[in-house]
mmCIF file of C-alpha atoms and ligand atoms in Angstrom:
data_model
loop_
_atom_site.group_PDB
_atom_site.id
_atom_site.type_symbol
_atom_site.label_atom_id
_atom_site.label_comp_id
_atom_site.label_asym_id
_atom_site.label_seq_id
_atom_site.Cartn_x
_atom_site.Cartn_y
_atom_site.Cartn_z
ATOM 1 C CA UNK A 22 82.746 -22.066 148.788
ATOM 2 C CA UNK A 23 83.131 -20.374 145.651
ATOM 3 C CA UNK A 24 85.438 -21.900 142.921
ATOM 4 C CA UNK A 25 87.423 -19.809 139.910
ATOM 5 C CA UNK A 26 85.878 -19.441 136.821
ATOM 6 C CA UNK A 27 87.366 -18.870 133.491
ATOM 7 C CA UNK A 28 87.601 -19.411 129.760
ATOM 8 C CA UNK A 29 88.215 -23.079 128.863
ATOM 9 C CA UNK A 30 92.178 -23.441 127.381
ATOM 10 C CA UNK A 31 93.991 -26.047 125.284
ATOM 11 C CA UNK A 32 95.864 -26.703 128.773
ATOM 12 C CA UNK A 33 92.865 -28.246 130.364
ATOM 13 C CA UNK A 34 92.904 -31.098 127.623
ATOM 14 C CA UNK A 35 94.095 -33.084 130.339
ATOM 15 C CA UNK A 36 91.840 -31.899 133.243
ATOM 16 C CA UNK A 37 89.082 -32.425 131.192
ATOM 17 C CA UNK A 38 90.320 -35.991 129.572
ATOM 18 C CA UNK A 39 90.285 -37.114 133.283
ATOM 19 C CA UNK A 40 86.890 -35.314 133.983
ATOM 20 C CA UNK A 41 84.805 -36.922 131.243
ATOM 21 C CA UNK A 42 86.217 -40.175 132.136
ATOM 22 C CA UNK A 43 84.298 -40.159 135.472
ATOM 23 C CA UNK A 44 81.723 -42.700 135.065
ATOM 24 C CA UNK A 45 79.075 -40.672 136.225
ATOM 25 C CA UNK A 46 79.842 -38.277 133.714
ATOM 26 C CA UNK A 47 79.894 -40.391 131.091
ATOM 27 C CA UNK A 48 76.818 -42.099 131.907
ATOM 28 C CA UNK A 49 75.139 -38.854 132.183
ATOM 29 C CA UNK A 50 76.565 -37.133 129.006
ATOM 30 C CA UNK A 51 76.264 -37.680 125.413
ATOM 31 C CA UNK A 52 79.800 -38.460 125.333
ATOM 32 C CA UNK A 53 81.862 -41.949 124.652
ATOM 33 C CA UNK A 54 83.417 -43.460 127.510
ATOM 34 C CA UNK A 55 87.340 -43.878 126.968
ATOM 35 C CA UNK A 56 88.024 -40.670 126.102
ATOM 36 C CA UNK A 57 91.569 -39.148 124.515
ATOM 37 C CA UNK A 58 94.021 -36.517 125.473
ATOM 38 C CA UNK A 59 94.127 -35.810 121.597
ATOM 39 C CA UNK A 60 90.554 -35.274 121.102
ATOM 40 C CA UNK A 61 90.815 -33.141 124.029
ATOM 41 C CA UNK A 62 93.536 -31.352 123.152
ATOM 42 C CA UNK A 63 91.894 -30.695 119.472
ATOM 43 C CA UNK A 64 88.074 -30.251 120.638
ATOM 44 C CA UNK A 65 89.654 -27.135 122.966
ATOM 45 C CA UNK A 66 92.212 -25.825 119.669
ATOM 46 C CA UNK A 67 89.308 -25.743 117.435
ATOM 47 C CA UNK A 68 86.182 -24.420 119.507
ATOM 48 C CA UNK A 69 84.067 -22.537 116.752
ATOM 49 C CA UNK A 70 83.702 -18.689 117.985
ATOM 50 C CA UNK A 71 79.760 -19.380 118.237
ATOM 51 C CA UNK A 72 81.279 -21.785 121.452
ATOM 52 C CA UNK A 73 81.813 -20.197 124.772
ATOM 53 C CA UNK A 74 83.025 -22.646 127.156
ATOM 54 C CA UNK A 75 84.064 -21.839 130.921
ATOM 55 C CA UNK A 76 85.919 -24.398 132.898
ATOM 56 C CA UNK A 77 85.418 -24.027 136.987
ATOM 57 C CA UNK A 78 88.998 -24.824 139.078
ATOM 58 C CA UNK A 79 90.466 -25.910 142.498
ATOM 59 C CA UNK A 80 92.982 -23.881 144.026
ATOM 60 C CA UNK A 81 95.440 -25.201 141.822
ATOM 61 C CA UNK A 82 93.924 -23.663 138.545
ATOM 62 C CA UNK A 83 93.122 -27.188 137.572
ATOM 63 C CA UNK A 84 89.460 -27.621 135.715
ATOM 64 C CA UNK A 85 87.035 -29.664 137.641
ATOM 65 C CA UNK A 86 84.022 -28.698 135.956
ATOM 66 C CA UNK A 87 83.205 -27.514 132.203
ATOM 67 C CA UNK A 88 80.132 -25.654 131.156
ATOM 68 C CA UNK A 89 79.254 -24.243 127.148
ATOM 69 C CA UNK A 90 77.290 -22.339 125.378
ATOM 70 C CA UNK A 91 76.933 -23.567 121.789
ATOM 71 C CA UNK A 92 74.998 -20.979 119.234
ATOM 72 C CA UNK A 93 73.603 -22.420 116.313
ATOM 73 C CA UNK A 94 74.693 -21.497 112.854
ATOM 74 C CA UNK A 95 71.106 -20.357 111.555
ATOM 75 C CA UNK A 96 70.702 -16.396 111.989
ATOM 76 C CA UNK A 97 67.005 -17.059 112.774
ATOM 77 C CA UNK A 98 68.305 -18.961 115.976
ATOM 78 C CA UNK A 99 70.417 -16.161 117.143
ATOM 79 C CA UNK A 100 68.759 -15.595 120.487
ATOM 80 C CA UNK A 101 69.356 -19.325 121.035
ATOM 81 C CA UNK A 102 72.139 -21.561 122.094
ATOM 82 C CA UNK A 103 72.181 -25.328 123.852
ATOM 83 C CA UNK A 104 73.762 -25.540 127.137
ATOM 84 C CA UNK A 105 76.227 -28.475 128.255
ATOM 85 C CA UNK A 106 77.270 -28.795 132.091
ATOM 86 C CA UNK A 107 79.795 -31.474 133.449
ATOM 87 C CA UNK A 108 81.845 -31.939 136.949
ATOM 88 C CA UNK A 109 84.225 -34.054 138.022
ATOM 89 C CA UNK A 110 83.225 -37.180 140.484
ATOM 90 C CA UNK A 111 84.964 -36.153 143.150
ATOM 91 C CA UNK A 112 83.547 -32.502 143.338
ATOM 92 C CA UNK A 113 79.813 -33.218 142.941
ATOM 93 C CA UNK A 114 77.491 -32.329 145.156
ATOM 94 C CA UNK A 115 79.778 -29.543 146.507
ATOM 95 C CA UNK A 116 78.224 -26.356 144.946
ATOM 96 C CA UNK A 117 80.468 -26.302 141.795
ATOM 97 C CA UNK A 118 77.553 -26.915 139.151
ATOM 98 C CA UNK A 119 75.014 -24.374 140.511
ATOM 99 C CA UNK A 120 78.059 -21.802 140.237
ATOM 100 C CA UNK A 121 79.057 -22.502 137.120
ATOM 101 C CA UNK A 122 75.879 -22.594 135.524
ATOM 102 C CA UNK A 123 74.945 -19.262 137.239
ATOM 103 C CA UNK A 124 78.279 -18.422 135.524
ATOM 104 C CA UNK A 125 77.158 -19.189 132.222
ATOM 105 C CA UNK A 126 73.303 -17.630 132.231
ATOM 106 C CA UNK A 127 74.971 -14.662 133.546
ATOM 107 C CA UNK A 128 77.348 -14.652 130.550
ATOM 108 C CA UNK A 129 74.062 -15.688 128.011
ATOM 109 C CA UNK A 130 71.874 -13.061 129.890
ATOM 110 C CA UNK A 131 74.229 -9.965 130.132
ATOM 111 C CA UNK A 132 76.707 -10.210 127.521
ATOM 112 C CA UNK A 133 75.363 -12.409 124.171
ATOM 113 C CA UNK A 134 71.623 -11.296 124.705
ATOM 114 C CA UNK A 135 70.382 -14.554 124.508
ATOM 115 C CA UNK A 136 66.608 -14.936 125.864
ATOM 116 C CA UNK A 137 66.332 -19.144 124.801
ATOM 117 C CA UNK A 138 68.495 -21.405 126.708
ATOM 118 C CA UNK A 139 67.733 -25.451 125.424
ATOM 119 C CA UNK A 140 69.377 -28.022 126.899
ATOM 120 C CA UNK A 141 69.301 -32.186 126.634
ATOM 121 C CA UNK A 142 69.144 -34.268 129.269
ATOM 122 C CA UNK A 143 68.787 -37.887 130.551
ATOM 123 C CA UNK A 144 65.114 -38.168 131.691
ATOM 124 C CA UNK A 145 66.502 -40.543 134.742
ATOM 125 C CA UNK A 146 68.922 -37.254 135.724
ATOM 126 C CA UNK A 147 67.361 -36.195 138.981
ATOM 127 C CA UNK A 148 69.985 -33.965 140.228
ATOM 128 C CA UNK A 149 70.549 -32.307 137.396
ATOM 129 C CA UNK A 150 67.049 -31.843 136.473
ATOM 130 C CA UNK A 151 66.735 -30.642 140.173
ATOM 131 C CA UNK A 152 69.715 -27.768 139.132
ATOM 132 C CA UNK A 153 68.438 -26.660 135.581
ATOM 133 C CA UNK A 154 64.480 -26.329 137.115
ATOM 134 C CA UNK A 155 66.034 -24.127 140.171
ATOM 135 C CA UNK A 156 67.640 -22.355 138.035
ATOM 136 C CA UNK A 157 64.707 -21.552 135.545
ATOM 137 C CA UNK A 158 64.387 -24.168 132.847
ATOM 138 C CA UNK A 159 60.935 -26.376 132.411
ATOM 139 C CA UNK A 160 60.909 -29.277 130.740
ATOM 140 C CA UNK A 161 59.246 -28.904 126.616
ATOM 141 C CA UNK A 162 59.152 -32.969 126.217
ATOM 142 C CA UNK A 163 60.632 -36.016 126.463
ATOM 143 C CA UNK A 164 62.170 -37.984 123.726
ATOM 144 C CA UNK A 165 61.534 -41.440 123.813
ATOM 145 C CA UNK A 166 64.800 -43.697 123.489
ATOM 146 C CA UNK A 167 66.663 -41.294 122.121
ATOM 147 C CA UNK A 168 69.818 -41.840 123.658
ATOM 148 C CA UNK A 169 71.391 -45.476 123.612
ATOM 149 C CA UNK A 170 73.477 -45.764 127.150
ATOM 150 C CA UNK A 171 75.187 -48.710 128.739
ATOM 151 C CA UNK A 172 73.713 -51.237 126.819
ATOM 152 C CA UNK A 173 69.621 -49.629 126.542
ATOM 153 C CA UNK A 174 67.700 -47.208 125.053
ATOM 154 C CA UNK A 175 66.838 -44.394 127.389
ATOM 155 C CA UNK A 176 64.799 -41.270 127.065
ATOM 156 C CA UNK A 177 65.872 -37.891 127.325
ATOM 157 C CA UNK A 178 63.832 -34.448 128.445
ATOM 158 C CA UNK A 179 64.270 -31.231 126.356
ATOM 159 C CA UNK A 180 64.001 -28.577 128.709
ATOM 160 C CA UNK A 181 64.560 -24.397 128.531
ATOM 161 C CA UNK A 182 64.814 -20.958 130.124
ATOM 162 C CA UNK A 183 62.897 -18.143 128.592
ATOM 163 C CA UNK A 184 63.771 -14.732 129.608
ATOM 164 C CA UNK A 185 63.240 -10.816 128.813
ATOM 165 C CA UNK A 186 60.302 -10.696 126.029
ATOM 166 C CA UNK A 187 59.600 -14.823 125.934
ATOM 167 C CA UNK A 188 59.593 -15.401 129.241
ATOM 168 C CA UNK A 189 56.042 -16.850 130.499
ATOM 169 C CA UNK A 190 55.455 -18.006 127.254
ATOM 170 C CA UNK A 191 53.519 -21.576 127.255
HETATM 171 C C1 COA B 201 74.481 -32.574 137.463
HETATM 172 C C2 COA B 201 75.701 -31.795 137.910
HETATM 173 C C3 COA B 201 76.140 -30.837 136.793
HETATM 174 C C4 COA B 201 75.325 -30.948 139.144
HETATM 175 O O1 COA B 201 76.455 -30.277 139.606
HETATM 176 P P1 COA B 201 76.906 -30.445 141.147
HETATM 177 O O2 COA B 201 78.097 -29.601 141.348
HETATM 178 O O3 COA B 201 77.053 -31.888 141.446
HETATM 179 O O4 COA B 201 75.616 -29.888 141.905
HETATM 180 P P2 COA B 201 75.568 -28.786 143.056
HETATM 181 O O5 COA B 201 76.385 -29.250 144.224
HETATM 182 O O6 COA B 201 75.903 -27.454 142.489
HETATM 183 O O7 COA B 201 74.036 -28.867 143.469
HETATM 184 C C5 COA B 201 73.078 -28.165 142.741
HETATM 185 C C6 COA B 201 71.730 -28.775 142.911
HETATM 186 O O8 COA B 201 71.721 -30.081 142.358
HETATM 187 C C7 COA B 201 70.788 -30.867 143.084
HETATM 188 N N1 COA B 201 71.494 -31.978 143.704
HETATM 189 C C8 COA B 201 72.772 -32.019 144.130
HETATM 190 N N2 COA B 201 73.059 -33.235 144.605
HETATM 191 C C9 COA B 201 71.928 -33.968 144.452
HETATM 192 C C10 COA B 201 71.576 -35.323 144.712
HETATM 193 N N3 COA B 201 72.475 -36.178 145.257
HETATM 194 N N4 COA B 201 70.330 -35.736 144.416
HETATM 195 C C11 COA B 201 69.429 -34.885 143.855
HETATM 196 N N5 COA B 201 69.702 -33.603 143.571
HETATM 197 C C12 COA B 201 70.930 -33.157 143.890
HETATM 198 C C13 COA B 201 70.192 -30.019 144.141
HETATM 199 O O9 COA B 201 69.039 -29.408 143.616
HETATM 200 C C14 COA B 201 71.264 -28.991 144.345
HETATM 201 O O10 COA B 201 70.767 -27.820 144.853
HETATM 202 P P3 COA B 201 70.886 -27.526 146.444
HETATM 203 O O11 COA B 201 72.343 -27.343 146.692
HETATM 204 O O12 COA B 201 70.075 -26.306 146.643
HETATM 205 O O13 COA B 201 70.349 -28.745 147.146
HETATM 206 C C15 COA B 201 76.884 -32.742 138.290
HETATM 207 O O14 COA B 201 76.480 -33.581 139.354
HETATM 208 C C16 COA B 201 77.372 -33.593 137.127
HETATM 209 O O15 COA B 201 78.195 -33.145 136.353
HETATM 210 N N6 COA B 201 76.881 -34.829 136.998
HETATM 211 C C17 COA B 201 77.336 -35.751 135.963
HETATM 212 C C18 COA B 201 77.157 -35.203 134.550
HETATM 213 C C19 COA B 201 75.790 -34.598 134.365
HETATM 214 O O16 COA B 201 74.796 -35.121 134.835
HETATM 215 N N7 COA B 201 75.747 -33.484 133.623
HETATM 216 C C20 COA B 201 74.501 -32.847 133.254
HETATM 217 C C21 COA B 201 74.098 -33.368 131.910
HETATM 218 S S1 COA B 201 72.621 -32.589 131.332
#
């Protein structure tokens, strides 16, 4: 099945309230549970150029799934930019994260020119780190109790995707 992709709008404030609120999603993000429509709505209103976030939809146009790219300020970092990936409970598991994250290394690879992809994630994550390693990132390290989640420390795993000149660089 293949899902719509576009740019992510101050409309899906409320799509993506409701999406982040998942527990899942929470539990596997850097975000607060509890989130609101206003932060939402404001997060979306102010995204900083150097962000290029894609939401994934139903057949209703309604966001079940939000990916970004986020470019750091320095110049020196300019063929860089961290990578955040999110869907809602009820459509894991269905394709929608492999497509949108195919979505957004297409969009890093073809049109920004970017050859280092980071990304942060939970080192307990198996199905995500199962997605990012399919899709060409390898794990740099692991940083010990970085996160606190739930009521513990936990660790996280830095991983990235080379490409073009840097690629198959150890
Ligand atoms: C991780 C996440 C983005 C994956 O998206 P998804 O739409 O659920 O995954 P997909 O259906 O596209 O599956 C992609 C791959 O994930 C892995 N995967 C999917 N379900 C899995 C499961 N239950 N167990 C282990 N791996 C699984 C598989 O490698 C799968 O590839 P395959 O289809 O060839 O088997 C999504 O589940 C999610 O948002 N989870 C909560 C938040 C989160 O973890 N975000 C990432 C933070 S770094």
């Amino acid at each position: 099945m293949s899902y719509p992709i576009r740019r992510a709008d101050v409309a899906d404030a409320p799509a993506l309230q409701v999406l982040f609120s998942c527990p899942s999603v929470v539990r596997n993000s850097l975000q607060l549970p509890y989130p609101s429509l206003s932060h939402w709505q404001t997060r979306l209103a102010e995204l900083p150029d150097s962000t290029h976030a894609l939401v994934a939809c139903d057949a209703e146009d309604r966001a079940i799934a939000y990916g970004a790219l986020m470019r750091p300020p320095q110049l020196r970092r300019a063929h860089t930019a961290s990578l955040a990936l999110a869907v809602h409970e009820d459509w894991q598991g269905k394709g929608v994260g492999r497509q949108l994250l195919g979505a957004l290394l297409e969009y890093a690879d073809s049109w920004l020119g970017l050859t280092r992809l980071e990304l942060h994630v939970y080192a307990d994550n198996e199905r995500a780190i199962a997605l990012y390693r399919q899709l060409g990132f390898e794990e740099e390290g692991r940083l010990r109790a970085d996160s606190f989640r739930d009521g513990e420390f936990v660790d996280g795993l830095l991983m990235a995707r080379l490409r073009g000149p840097l690629a198959g660089r150890s």
